[in-house]
XYZ file of N, CA, C and O in Angstrom:
440
model
N -7.404 -18.615 0.984
C -6.445 -18.220 0.249
C -5.220 -19.089 -0.021
O -4.721 -20.035 1.086
N -5.001 -19.315 -1.265
C -3.935 -20.491 -1.670
C -2.236 -19.766 -0.961
O -2.081 -18.667 -1.117
N -1.858 -20.850 -0.523
C -0.156 -20.983 0.016
C 0.435 -19.958 -0.903
O 1.320 -19.056 -0.691
N 0.218 -20.284 -2.310
C 1.018 -19.235 -3.592
C 0.759 -17.964 -3.552
O 1.746 -17.236 -3.584
N -0.131 -17.413 -3.108
C -1.244 -16.363 -3.049
C 0.171 -15.477 -1.698
O 0.075 -14.126 -1.898
N -0.321 -16.137 -0.510
C 0.283 -15.710 0.581
C 1.722 -15.511 0.917
O 2.042 -14.350 1.031
N 2.628 -16.662 0.268
C 4.051 -16.352 0.093
C 4.471 -15.269 -0.999
O 5.123 -14.535 -0.532
N 3.503 -15.445 -1.876
C 3.597 -14.050 -2.979
C 3.636 -12.557 -2.111
O 4.520 -11.521 -2.217
N 2.266 -12.540 -1.533
C 2.600 -11.230 -0.979
C 3.334 -10.983 0.266
O 4.062 -9.779 0.347
N 3.815 -11.995 1.350
C 4.587 -12.134 2.402
C 6.124 -11.618 1.259
O 7.124 -10.846 1.912
N 6.871 -12.006 0.222
C 7.852 -11.945 -0.823
C 7.639 -10.281 -0.826
O 8.853 -9.691 -0.413
N 6.443 -10.074 -1.654
C 6.172 -8.342 -2.037
C 6.852 -7.406 -0.576
O 7.249 -6.728 -0.849
N 6.149 -8.094 0.336
C 6.362 -6.755 1.640
C 7.122 -7.020 2.230
O 7.771 -5.804 2.995
N 8.186 -8.212 2.576
C 9.582 -8.392 3.029
C 10.575 -7.417 1.885
O 11.663 -7.370 2.508
N 10.560 -7.821 0.779
C 11.517 -7.349 -0.430
C 11.347 -5.886 -0.460
O 12.012 -5.360 -0.954
N 10.311 -5.255 -0.328
C 9.718 -3.802 -0.797
C 9.512 -3.076 0.814
O 8.458 -3.495 1.241
N 10.366 -1.910 0.826
C 10.396 -1.074 2.114
C 8.972 -0.795 1.998
O 8.328 -0.259 2.941
N 8.470 0.160 0.981
C 6.761 0.270 0.887
C 6.070 -0.338 -0.264
O 6.716 -0.291 -1.479
N 5.086 -0.987 0.190
C 4.489 -1.881 -0.787
C 2.939 -1.115 -1.160
O 2.238 -1.675 0.141
N 2.483 -1.100 -2.169
C 0.953 -0.754 -2.297
C 0.241 -1.711 -2.742
O 0.744 -1.764 -4.280
N -1.198 -2.234 -2.503
C -1.528 -2.906 -3.190
C -2.967 -2.094 -3.595
O -3.661 -1.516 -3.084
N -2.906 -2.034 -5.046
C -4.153 -0.953 -5.592
C -4.365 -1.455 -6.521
O -4.264 -2.500 -7.326
N -5.943 -0.795 -7.523
C -6.504 -0.885 -8.406
C -5.974 -0.217 -9.276
O -5.987 0.949 -9.357
N -5.364 -0.598 -10.549
C -4.365 0.081 -11.525
C -3.093 0.155 -11.363
O -2.459 -0.659 -10.250
N -2.548 1.162 -11.963
C -1.079 1.356 -11.569
C -0.709 3.129 -11.047
O -1.722 3.370 -11.206
N 0.359 3.160 -10.645
C 0.704 4.641 -10.321
C 0.335 5.437 -11.596
O -0.105 6.295 -11.126
N 0.833 5.063 -12.626
C 0.569 5.819 -13.884
C -0.943 6.268 -14.216
O -1.668 6.862 -14.774
N -1.635 4.772 -13.810
C -2.940 4.909 -14.275
C -3.637 3.871 -13.305
O -4.436 3.009 -13.240
N -4.497 4.758 -12.118
C -5.343 4.111 -11.138
C -6.530 4.254 -11.667
O -6.891 4.617 -12.492
N -6.929 2.702 -10.863
C -8.476 2.412 -11.474
C -9.231 2.903 -10.471
O -10.785 2.493 -10.859
N -8.963 3.652 -9.575
C -10.102 4.033 -8.452
C -9.443 4.935 -7.949
O -8.414 5.381 -7.663
N -10.608 6.094 -7.405
C -10.017 7.385 -6.657
C -9.380 6.954 -5.273
O -8.227 7.994 -4.833
N -9.490 5.841 -4.769
C -8.780 6.049 -3.414
C -7.745 5.196 -3.500
O -6.508 6.182 -2.955
N -7.315 4.537 -4.825
C -6.324 4.120 -4.943
C -5.213 5.634 -5.609
O -4.069 5.535 -5.174
N -5.764 6.354 -6.344
C -5.112 7.388 -6.672
C -4.936 8.309 -5.650
O -3.945 8.839 -6.053
N -5.390 8.435 -4.451
C -5.391 8.925 -3.581
C -4.240 9.022 -2.691
O -3.239 9.459 -2.266
N -4.137 7.695 -2.770
C -2.628 7.365 -1.974
C -1.483 7.536 -2.623
O -0.490 7.586 -2.091
N -1.691 7.154 -4.307
C -0.399 7.202 -4.865
C 0.205 8.747 -4.945
O 0.947 9.348 -4.539
N -1.224 9.707 -4.860
C -0.991 11.311 -4.989
C -0.165 11.579 -3.218
O 0.828 12.540 -3.477
N -0.091 10.914 -2.708
C 0.196 10.926 -1.218
C 1.498 10.530 -1.403
O 2.736 11.427 -0.762
N 2.115 9.552 -1.910
C 3.298 8.645 -1.328
C 4.343 10.236 -2.810
O 5.218 9.799 -2.465
N 3.535 10.228 -3.918
C 4.246 10.436 -4.477
C 4.502 12.243 -4.258
O 6.088 13.076 -4.548
N 3.818 12.815 -3.725
C 4.062 14.395 -2.579
C 5.098 13.869 -1.639
O 5.814 14.934 -1.710
N 5.191 12.833 -1.264
C 6.253 12.654 -0.089
C 7.537 12.363 -0.631
O 8.699 12.298 -0.132
N 7.203 11.733 -2.068
C 8.806 11.491 -2.585
C 9.208 10.128 -2.187
O 10.172 9.493 -2.155
N 7.974 9.435 -1.655
C 8.581 7.844 -0.816
C 8.281 6.630 -2.249
O 7.696 6.858 -3.076
N 9.863 6.326 -2.226
C 9.688 5.229 -3.246
C 8.850 3.762 -2.912
O 9.382 3.699 -1.468
N 8.335 3.396 -3.731
C 7.484 2.238 -3.394
C 7.330 1.138 -4.718
O 7.507 1.809 -5.699
N 6.761 0.070 -4.091
C 6.613 -0.581 -5.355
C 4.637 -1.111 -5.436
O 4.379 -0.731 -4.196
N 4.208 -1.299 -6.432
C 2.801 -1.385 -6.361
C 2.766 -3.188 -7.280
O 3.368 -3.550 -7.840
N 1.297 -3.469 -6.828
C 0.757 -4.714 -7.368
C -0.646 -4.308 -7.630
O -1.272 -3.550 -6.574
N -1.065 -4.465 -9.206
C -2.524 -4.139 -9.470
C -3.552 -5.666 -9.047
O -3.333 -6.377 -9.876
N -4.166 -5.463 -8.180
C -5.049 -6.616 -7.682
C -6.418 -6.790 -9.148
O -6.787 -8.125 -9.117
N -6.630 -5.530 -9.825
C -7.284 -5.740 -11.007
C -6.877 -7.093 -11.670
O -7.950 -7.676 -12.719
N -5.616 -7.259 -11.735
C -4.790 -7.904 -12.987
C -5.129 -9.539 -12.269
O -4.642 -10.574 -12.932
N -5.077 -9.958 -11.367
C -5.268 -11.141 -10.495
C -5.951 -11.652 -9.619
O -5.849 -10.602 -8.435
N -7.278 -11.735 -9.795
C -8.218 -12.298 -8.982
C -8.038 -12.803 -7.686
O -8.548 -12.584 -6.397
N -7.053 -13.665 -7.961
C -6.501 -14.639 -6.513
C -5.769 -13.407 -5.632
O -6.479 -13.595 -4.462
N -4.890 -12.525 -6.078
C -4.307 -11.410 -5.343
C -5.286 -10.565 -4.683
O -5.165 -10.297 -3.613
N -6.092 -10.071 -5.965
C -7.379 -9.247 -5.022
C -7.995 -9.628 -3.893
O -8.081 -8.650 -2.844
N -8.292 -11.159 -3.881
C -8.791 -11.824 -2.396
C -7.948 -12.219 -1.355
O -8.394 -11.617 -0.196
N -7.039 -12.274 -2.019
C -5.475 -12.810 -1.188
C -5.203 -11.763 -0.178
O -5.072 -11.821 0.636
N -4.857 -10.583 -0.901
C -4.885 -9.636 -0.012
C -5.438 -9.148 1.009
O -5.161 -9.017 2.093
N -6.881 -9.169 0.747
C -8.061 -9.157 2.038
C -7.572 -10.073 2.975
O -7.902 -9.525 4.133
N -7.616 -11.335 2.462
C -7.598 -12.149 3.570
C -6.015 -12.116 4.498
O -5.914 -12.157 5.681
N -5.032 -12.131 3.831
C -3.811 -11.503 4.339
C -3.945 -10.400 5.384
O -3.376 -10.729 7.059
N -4.432 -9.607 5.110
C -4.286 -8.488 5.993
C -5.709 -8.339 6.816
O -5.585 -7.599 7.800
N -6.429 -9.041 6.388
C -7.795 -9.057 7.380
C -8.379 -7.820 7.127
O -9.106 -7.180 8.224
N -8.310 -7.247 6.139
C -8.942 -5.603 5.805
C -9.813 -5.653 4.236
O -8.934 -6.173 3.683
N -10.746 -5.580 4.496
C -11.808 -5.843 3.392
C -11.699 -4.923 2.349
O -12.211 -5.436 0.988
N -11.033 -3.970 1.959
C -10.745 -2.837 0.898
C -9.576 -3.041 0.632
O -8.455 -3.275 1.059
N -9.400 -2.142 -0.532
C -8.136 -2.195 -1.623
C -8.244 -0.646 -2.011
O -9.204 -0.251 -2.137
N -7.305 0.157 -1.905
C -5.771 0.009 -1.393
C -5.390 -0.431 -0.444
O -6.071 -0.095 1.011
N -3.931 -0.876 0.066
C -3.750 -1.462 1.099
C -1.887 -0.871 0.887
O -1.545 -1.612 0.113
N -1.710 -0.440 2.068
C -0.010 0.234 2.558
C 0.510 -0.990 3.274
O -0.127 -0.802 4.379
N 1.568 -1.154 3.188
C 2.535 -1.649 3.863
C 3.847 -0.861 3.919
O 4.457 -0.603 2.812
N 4.494 -0.897 5.002
C 5.773 -0.388 5.202
C 6.626 -0.988 6.535
O 5.938 -1.386 7.203
N 7.601 -1.274 5.435
C 8.473 -2.452 6.142
C 7.741 -3.615 6.738
O 8.154 -4.232 7.720
N 6.935 -3.819 5.671
C 6.355 -5.603 6.353
C 5.227 -5.266 7.117
O 4.630 -6.524 7.441
N 4.803 -4.148 7.608
C 3.488 -3.935 8.315
C 2.702 -3.184 7.692
O 2.858 -2.246 7.061
N 1.475 -4.025 7.875
C -0.125 -3.597 7.167
C -0.087 -1.916 8.055
O -0.046 -1.908 9.113
N -0.171 -1.033 7.009
C -0.494 0.489 7.761
C -2.249 0.906 7.413
O -2.911 1.334 8.403
N -2.977 0.353 6.440
C -4.136 0.579 6.137
C -4.305 1.103 5.130
O -3.742 0.817 4.094
N -5.477 1.455 4.789
C -6.151 1.665 3.074
C -6.200 3.510 2.960
O -5.207 4.132 4.035
N -7.129 3.636 2.210
C -6.854 5.139 1.994
C -7.198 6.187 3.036
O -6.612 7.082 3.313
N -8.382 5.934 3.782
C -8.743 6.639 4.944
C -7.671 6.872 5.913
O -7.267 7.979 6.503
N -7.027 5.597 6.076
C -6.000 5.849 7.522
C -4.600 6.209 6.748
O -4.368 7.617 7.471
N -4.559 6.104 5.744
C -3.344 6.857 4.906
C -3.201 8.287 5.035
O -2.506 9.216 5.221
N -4.520 8.549 4.439
C -4.924 9.976 4.179
C -4.819 10.861 5.674
O -4.142 11.906 5.762
N -5.237 10.427 6.547
C -5.539 10.539 7.873
C -4.104 10.792 8.363
O -3.866 11.941 9.148
N -3.081 9.754 8.342
C -1.608 9.784 8.927
C -1.103 10.895 8.321
O -0.327 11.198 8.957
N -1.368 11.217 6.952
C -0.421 12.215 6.117
C -0.737 13.454 6.771
O 0.021 14.124 6.833
N -2.421 13.825 6.939
C -2.723 14.754 7.665
C -1.992 15.195 8.792
O -1.758 16.281 8.969
N -1.792 14.330 9.563
C -1.712 14.572 10.852
C 0.058 14.465 10.866
O 0.192 14.268 12.266
N 0.974 14.079 10.158
C 1.833 14.058 9.999
C 2.612 13.108 10.662
O 3.992 12.264 10.942
N 1.717 11.495 11.102
C 2.084 10.576 11.354
C 2.705 9.620 10.279
O 3.555 9.299 11.015
N 2.490 9.577 8.965
C 2.939 8.446 8.212
C 4.141 9.121 7.855
O 5.120 8.100 7.935
N 4.344 10.403 7.693
C 5.912 11.005 7.595
C 6.731 10.544 8.765
O 7.951 9.940 8.424
N 6.616 10.668 9.943
C 7.083 10.073 11.063
C 7.007 8.547 11.307
O 8.298 7.883 11.388
N 6.258 7.817 10.903
C 6.430 6.435 10.588
C 7.138 6.144 9.288
O 8.224 5.323 9.724
N 7.364 6.433 8.716
C 8.282 6.248 7.274
C 9.836 6.595 7.611
O 10.520 5.347 7.296
N 9.797 7.665 8.440
C 11.150 8.104 8.858
C 12.008 7.288 9.993
O 12.970 6.604 10.060
N 11.044 6.715 11.116
C 11.192 5.810 11.871
C 11.779 4.288 11.431
O 12.355 3.791 11.729
N 11.055 4.070 10.275
C 11.514 2.837 9.408
C 12.309 2.680 8.630
O 12.907 2.071 7.617
N 13.170 4.006 8.516
C 14.340 4.298 7.260
C 13.540 4.291 5.891
O 15.013 4.459 5.298
N 12.737 5.109 5.702
C 12.451 5.232 4.342
C 12.670 6.586 3.751
O 11.963 7.135 4.861
N 13.055 6.850 2.925
C 13.543 8.450 2.751
C 12.195 9.093 2.349
O 11.487 8.410 1.385
N 12.150 10.219 3.059
C 10.898 11.313 2.821
C 11.500 12.698 2.209
O 12.430 12.790 2.794
N 11.289 13.041 1.120
C 10.988 14.406 0.600
C 10.628 15.632 1.306
O 9.557 15.593 2.050
N 11.456 16.664 1.888
C 11.399 17.493 2.810
C 10.205 18.476 2.647
O 10.276 18.567 1.739
């Protein structure tokens, strides 16, 4: 992984309380898994930033190396890797995602 890509990812996850690496954009997700995570975050009223890995092949591979997680989407909260679609969905259903966000001071809609 190029140092520039690793630095970009580090800057993204440090500068944004909630950062989502996804395929597509929040308005036009390009895969069902990315759409599902967007749906969860939107439902919870969580402010987040995103990066479209389809626009940048280096970022697409770099994020996988950075997290040592083979798939996209990838969700980070306060610089901490949370997981992909399945993990985020399970955490949402169990109430763990709301707890994690609140513990990190991220506003969540009641």
